[in-house]
mmCIF file with all atom_site columns, C-alpha atoms in Angstrom:
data_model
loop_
_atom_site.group_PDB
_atom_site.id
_atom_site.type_symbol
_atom_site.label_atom_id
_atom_site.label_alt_id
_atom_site.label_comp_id
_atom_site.label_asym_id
_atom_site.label_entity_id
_atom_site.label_seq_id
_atom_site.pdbx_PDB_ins_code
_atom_site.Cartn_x
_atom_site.Cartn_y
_atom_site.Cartn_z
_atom_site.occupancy
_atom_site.B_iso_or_equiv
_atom_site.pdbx_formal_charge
_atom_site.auth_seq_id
_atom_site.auth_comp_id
_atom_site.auth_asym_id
_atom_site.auth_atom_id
_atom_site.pdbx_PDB_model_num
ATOM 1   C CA . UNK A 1 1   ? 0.000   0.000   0.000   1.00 47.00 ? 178 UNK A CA 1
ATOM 2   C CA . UNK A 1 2   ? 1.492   3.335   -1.025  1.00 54.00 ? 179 UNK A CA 1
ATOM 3   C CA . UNK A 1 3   ? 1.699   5.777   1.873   1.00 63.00 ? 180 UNK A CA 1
ATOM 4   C CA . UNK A 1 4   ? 2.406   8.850   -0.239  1.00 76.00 ? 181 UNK A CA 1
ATOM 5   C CA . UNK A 1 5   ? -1.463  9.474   -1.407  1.00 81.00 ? 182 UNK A CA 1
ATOM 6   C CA . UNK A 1 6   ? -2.141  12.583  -2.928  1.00 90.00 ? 183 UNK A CA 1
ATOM 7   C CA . UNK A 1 7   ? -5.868  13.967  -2.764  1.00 94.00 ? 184 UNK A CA 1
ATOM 8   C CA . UNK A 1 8   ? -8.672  13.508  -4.666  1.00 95.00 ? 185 UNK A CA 1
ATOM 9   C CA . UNK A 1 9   ? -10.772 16.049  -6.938  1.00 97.00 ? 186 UNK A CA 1
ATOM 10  C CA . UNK A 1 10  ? -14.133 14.699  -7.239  1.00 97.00 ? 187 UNK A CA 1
ATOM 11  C CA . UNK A 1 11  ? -16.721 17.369  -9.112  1.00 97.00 ? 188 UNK A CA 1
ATOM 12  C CA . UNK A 1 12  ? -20.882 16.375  -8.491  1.00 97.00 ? 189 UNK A CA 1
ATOM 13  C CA . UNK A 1 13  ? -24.055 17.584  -9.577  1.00 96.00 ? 190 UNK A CA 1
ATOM 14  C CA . UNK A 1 14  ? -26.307 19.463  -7.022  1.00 97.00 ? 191 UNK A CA 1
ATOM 15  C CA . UNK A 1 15  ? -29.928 20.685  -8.125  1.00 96.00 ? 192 UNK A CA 1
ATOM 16  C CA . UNK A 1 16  ? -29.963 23.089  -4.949  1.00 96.00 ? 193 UNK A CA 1
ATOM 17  C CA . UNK A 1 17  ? -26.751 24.936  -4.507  1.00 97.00 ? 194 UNK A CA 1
ATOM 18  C CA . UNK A 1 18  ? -27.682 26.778  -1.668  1.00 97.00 ? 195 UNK A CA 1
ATOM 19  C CA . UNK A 1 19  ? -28.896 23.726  0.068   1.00 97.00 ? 196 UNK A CA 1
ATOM 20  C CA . UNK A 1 20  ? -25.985 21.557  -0.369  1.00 98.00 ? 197 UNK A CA 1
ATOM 21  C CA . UNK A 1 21  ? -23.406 24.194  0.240   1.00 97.00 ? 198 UNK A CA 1
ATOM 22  C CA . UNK A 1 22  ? -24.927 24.381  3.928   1.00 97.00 ? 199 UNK A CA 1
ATOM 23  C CA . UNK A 1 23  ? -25.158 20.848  4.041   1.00 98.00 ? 200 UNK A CA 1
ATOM 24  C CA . UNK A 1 24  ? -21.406 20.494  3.074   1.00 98.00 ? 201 UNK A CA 1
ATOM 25  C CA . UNK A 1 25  ? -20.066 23.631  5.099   1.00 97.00 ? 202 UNK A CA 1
ATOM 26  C CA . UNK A 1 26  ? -22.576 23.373  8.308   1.00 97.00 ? 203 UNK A CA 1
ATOM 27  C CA . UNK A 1 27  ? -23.561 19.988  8.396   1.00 97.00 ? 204 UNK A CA 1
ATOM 28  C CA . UNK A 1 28  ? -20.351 18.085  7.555   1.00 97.00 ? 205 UNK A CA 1
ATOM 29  C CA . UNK A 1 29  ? -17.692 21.028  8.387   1.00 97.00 ? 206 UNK A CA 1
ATOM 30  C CA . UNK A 1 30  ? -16.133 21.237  5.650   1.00 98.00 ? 207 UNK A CA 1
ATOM 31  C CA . UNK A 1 31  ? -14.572 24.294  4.984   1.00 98.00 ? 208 UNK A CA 1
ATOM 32  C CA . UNK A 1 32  ? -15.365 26.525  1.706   1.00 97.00 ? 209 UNK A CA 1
ATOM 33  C CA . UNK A 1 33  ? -12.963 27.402  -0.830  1.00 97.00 ? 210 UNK A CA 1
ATOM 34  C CA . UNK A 1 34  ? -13.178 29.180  -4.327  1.00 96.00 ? 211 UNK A CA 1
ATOM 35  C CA . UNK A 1 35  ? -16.744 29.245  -5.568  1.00 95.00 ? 212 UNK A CA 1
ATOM 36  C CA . UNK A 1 36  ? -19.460 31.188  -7.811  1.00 94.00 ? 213 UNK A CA 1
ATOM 37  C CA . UNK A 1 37  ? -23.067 31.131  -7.984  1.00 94.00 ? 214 UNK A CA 1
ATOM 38  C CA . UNK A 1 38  ? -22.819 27.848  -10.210 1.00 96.00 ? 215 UNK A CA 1
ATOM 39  C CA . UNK A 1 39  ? -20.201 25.647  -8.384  1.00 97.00 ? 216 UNK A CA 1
ATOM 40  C CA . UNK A 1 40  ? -18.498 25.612  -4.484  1.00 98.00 ? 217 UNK A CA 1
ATOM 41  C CA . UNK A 1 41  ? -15.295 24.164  -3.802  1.00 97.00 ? 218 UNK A CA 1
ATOM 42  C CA . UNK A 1 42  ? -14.703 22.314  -0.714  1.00 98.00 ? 219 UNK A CA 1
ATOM 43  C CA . UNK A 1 43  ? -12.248 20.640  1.399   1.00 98.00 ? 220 UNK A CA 1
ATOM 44  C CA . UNK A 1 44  ? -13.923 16.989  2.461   1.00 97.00 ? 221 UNK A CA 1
ATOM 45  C CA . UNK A 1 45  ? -11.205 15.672  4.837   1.00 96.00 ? 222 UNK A CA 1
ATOM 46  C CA . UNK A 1 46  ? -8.454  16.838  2.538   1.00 96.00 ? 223 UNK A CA 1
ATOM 47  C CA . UNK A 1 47  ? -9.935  16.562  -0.963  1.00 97.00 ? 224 UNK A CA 1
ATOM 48  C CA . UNK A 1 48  ? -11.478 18.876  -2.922  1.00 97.00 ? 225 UNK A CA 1
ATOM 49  C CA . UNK A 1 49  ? -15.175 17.959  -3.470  1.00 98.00 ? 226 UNK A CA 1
ATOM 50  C CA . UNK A 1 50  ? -16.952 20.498  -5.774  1.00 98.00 ? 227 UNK A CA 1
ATOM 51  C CA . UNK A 1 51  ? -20.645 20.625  -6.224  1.00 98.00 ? 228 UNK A CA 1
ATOM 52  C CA . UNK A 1 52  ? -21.910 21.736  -9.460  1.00 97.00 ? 229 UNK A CA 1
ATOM 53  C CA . UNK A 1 53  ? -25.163 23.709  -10.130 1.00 97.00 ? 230 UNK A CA 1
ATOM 54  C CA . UNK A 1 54  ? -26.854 21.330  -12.472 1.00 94.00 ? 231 UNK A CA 1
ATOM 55  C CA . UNK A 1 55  ? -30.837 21.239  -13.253 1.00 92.00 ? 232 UNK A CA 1
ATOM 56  C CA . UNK A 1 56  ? -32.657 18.835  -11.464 1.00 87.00 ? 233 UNK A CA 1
ATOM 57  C CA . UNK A 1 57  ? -33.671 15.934  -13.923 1.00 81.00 ? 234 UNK A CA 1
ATOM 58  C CA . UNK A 1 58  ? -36.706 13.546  -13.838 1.00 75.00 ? 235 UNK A CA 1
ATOM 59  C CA . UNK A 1 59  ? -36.080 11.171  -10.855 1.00 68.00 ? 236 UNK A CA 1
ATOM 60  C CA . UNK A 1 60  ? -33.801 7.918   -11.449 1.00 69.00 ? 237 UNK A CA 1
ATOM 61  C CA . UNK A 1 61  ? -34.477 4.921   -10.154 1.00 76.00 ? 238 UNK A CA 1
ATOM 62  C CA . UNK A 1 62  ? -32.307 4.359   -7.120  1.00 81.00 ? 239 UNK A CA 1
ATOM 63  C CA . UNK A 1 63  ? -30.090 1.109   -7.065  1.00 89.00 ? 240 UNK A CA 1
ATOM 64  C CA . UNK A 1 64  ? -28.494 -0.956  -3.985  1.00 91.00 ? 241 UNK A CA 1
ATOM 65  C CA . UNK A 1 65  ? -26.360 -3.872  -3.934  1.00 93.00 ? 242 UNK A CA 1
ATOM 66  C CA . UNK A 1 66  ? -26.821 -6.077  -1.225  1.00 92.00 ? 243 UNK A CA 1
ATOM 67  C CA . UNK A 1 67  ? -23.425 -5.518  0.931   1.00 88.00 ? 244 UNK A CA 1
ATOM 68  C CA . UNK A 1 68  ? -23.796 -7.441  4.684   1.00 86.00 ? 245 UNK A CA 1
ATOM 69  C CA . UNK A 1 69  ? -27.374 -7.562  4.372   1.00 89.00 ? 246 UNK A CA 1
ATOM 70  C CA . UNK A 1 70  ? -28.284 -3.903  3.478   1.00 92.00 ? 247 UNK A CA 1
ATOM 71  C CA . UNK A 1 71  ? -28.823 -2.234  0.652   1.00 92.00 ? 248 UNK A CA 1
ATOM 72  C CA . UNK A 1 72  ? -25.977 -0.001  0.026   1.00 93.00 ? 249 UNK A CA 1
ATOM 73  C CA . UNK A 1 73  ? -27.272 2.993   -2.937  1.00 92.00 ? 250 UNK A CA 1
ATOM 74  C CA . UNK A 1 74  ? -25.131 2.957   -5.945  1.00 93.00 ? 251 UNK A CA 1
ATOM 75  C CA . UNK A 1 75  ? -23.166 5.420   -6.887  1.00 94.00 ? 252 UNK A CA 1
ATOM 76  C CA . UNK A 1 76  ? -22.111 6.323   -3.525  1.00 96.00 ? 253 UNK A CA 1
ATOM 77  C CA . UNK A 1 77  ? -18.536 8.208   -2.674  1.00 97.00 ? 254 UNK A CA 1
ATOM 78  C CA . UNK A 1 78  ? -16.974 8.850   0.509   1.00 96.00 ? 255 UNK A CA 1
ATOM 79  C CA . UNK A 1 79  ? -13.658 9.160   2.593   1.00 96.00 ? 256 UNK A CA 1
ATOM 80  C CA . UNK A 1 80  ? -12.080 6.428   4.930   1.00 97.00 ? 257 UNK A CA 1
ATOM 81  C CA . UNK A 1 81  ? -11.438 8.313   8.400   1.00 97.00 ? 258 UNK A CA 1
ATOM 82  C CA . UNK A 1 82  ? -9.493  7.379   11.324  1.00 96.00 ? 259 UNK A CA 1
ATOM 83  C CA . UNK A 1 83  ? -11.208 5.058   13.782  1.00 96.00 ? 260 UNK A CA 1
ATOM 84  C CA . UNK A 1 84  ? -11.944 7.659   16.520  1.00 96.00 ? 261 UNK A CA 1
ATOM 85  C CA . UNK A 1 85  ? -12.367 10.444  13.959  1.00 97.00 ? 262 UNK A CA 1
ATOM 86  C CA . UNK A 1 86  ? -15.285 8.103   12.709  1.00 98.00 ? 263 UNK A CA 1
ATOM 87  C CA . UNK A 1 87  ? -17.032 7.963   15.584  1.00 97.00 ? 264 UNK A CA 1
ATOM 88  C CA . UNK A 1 88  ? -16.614 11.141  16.974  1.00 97.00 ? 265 UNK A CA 1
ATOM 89  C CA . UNK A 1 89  ? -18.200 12.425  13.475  1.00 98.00 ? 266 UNK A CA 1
ATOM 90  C CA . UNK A 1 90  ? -20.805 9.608   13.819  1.00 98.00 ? 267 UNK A CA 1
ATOM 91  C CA . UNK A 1 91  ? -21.978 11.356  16.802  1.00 98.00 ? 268 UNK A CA 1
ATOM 92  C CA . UNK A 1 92  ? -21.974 14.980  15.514  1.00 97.00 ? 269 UNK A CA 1
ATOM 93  C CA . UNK A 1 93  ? -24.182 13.502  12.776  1.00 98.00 ? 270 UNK A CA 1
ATOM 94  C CA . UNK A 1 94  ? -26.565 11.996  15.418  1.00 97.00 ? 271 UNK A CA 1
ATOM 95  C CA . UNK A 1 95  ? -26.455 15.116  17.182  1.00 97.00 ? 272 UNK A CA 1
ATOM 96  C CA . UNK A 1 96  ? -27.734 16.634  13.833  1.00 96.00 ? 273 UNK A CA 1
ATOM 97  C CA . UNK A 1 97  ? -30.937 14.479  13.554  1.00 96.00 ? 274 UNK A CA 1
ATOM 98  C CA . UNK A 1 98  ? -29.112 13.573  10.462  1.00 97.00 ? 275 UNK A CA 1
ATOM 99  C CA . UNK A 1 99  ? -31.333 10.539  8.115   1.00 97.00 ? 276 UNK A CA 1
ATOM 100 C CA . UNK A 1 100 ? -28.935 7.577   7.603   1.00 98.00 ? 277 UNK A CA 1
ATOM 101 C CA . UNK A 1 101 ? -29.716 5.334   5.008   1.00 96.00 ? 278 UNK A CA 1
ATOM 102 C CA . UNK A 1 102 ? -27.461 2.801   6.759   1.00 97.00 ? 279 UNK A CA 1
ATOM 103 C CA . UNK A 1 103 ? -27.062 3.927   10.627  1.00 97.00 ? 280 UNK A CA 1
ATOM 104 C CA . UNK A 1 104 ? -22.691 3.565   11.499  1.00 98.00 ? 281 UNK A CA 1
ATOM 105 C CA . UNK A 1 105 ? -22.085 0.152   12.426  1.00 97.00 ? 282 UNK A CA 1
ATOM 106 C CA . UNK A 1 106 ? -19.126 -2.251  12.639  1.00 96.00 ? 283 UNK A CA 1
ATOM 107 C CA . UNK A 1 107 ? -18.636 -4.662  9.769   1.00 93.00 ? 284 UNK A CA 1
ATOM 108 C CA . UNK A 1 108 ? -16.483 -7.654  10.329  1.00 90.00 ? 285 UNK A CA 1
ATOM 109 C CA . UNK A 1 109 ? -16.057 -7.205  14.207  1.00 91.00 ? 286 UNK A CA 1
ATOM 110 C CA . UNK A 1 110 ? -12.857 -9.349  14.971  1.00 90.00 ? 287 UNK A CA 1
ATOM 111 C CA . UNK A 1 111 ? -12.342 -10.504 11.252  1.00 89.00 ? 288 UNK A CA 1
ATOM 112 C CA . UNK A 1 112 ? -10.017 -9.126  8.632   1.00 90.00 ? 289 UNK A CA 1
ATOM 113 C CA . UNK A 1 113 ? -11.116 -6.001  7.579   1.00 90.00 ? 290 UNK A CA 1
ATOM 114 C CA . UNK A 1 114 ? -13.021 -4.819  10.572  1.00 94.00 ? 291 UNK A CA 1
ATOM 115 C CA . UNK A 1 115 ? -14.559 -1.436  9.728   1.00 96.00 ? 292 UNK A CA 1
ATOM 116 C CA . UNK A 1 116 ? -17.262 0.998   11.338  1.00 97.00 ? 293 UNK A CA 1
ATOM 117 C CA . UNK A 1 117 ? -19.311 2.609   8.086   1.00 98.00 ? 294 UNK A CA 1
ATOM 118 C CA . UNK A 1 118 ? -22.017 5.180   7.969   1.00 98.00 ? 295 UNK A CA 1
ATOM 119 C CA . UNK A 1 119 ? -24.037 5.866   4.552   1.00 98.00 ? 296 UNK A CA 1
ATOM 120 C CA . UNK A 1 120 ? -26.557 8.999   3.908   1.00 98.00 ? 297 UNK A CA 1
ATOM 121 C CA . UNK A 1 121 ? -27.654 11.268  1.069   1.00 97.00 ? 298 UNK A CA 1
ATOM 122 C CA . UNK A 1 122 ? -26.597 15.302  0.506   1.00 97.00 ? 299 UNK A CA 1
ATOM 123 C CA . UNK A 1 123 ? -29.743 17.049  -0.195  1.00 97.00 ? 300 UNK A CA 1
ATOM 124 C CA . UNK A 1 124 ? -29.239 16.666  -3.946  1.00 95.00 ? 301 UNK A CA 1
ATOM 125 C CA . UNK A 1 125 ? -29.383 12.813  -3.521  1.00 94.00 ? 302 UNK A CA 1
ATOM 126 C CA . UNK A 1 126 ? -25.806 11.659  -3.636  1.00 96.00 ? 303 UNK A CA 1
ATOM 127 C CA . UNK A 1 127 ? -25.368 8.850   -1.349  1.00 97.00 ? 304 UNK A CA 1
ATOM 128 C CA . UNK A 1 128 ? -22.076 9.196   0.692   1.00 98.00 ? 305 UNK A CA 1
ATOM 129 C CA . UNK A 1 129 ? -20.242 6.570   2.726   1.00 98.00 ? 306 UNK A CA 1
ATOM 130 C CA . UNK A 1 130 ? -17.636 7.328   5.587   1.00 98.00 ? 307 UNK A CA 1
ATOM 131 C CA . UNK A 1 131 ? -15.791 4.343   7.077   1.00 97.00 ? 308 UNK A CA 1
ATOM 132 C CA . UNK A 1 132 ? -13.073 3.532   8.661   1.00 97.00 ? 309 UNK A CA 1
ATOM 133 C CA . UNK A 1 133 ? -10.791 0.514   9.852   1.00 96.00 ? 310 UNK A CA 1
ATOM 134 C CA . UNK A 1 134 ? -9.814  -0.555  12.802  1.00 93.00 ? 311 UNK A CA 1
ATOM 135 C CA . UNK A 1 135 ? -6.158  -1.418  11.093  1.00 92.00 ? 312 UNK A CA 1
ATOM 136 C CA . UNK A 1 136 ? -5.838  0.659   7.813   1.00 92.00 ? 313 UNK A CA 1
ATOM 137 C CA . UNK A 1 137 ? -3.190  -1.569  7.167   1.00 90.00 ? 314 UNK A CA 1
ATOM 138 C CA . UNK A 1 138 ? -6.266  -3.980  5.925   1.00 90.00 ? 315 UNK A CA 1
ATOM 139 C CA . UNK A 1 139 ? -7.986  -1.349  3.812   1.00 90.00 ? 316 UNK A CA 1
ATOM 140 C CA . UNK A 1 140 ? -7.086  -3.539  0.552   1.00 86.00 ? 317 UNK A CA 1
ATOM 141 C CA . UNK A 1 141 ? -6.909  -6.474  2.186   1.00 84.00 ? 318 UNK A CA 1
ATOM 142 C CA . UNK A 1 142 ? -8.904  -10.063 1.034   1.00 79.00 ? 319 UNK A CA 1
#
């Protein structure tokens, strides 16, 4: 596993700027970089995340996979945190009221791989997951 990882740039499509911008800045924490009144930069845990202003479109059919007995929403995107930074966010998110679509729970409790994960949507309907392992070491592990 490389140690030297650079960060991400990851550009999505929000129907409700002004929405999601709060959601990203307020409810998550990240901070706000360069931005106009169609696109917001942000810093999500070290990469920059933009949201795009793009028209809202007729509703898609949402898809899940099956993953450990829940249905995980596909596409989904997210960052893998530190163990205690996970919960510690876990519980600002509670504090929030915020609507999980998979409440954070421990995957794999003892086994290889053992990971806490958390999914929910932004208010533009991107799903995102947060996780994290108990030993990143495992993070690509089989």
């Amino acid at each position: 596993m490389t140690t030297d990882v650079r960060p991400f740039h990851l550009a999505i499509p929000v129907h409700n700027l002004k929405t999601c911008r709060q959601f990203y800045r307020d409810t998550l924490g990240c901070e706000e970089g360069r931005s106009s009144d169609h696109w917001a930069d942000f810093n999500f845990f070290g990469h920059q995340l933009v949201i795009h202003y793009k028209p809202k479109e007729n509703a898609e059919e949402l898809h899940t996979n099956a993953v450990d007995g829940k249905a995980v929403p596909i596409p989904h995107f997210g960052v893998v945190l530190d163990w205690d930074v996970f919960k510690a966010f876990a519980e600002r998110l509670r504090s929030q009221n915020m609507s999980f679509i998979i409440e954070p729970y421990v995957r794999f409790e003892g086994e290889m791989g053992e990971q806490a994960t958390m999914f929910f949507y932004d208010p533009a309907g991107n799903a995102l997951e947060f996780k994290a392992f108990k030993d990143i070491g495992q993070l690509f592990s089989k």
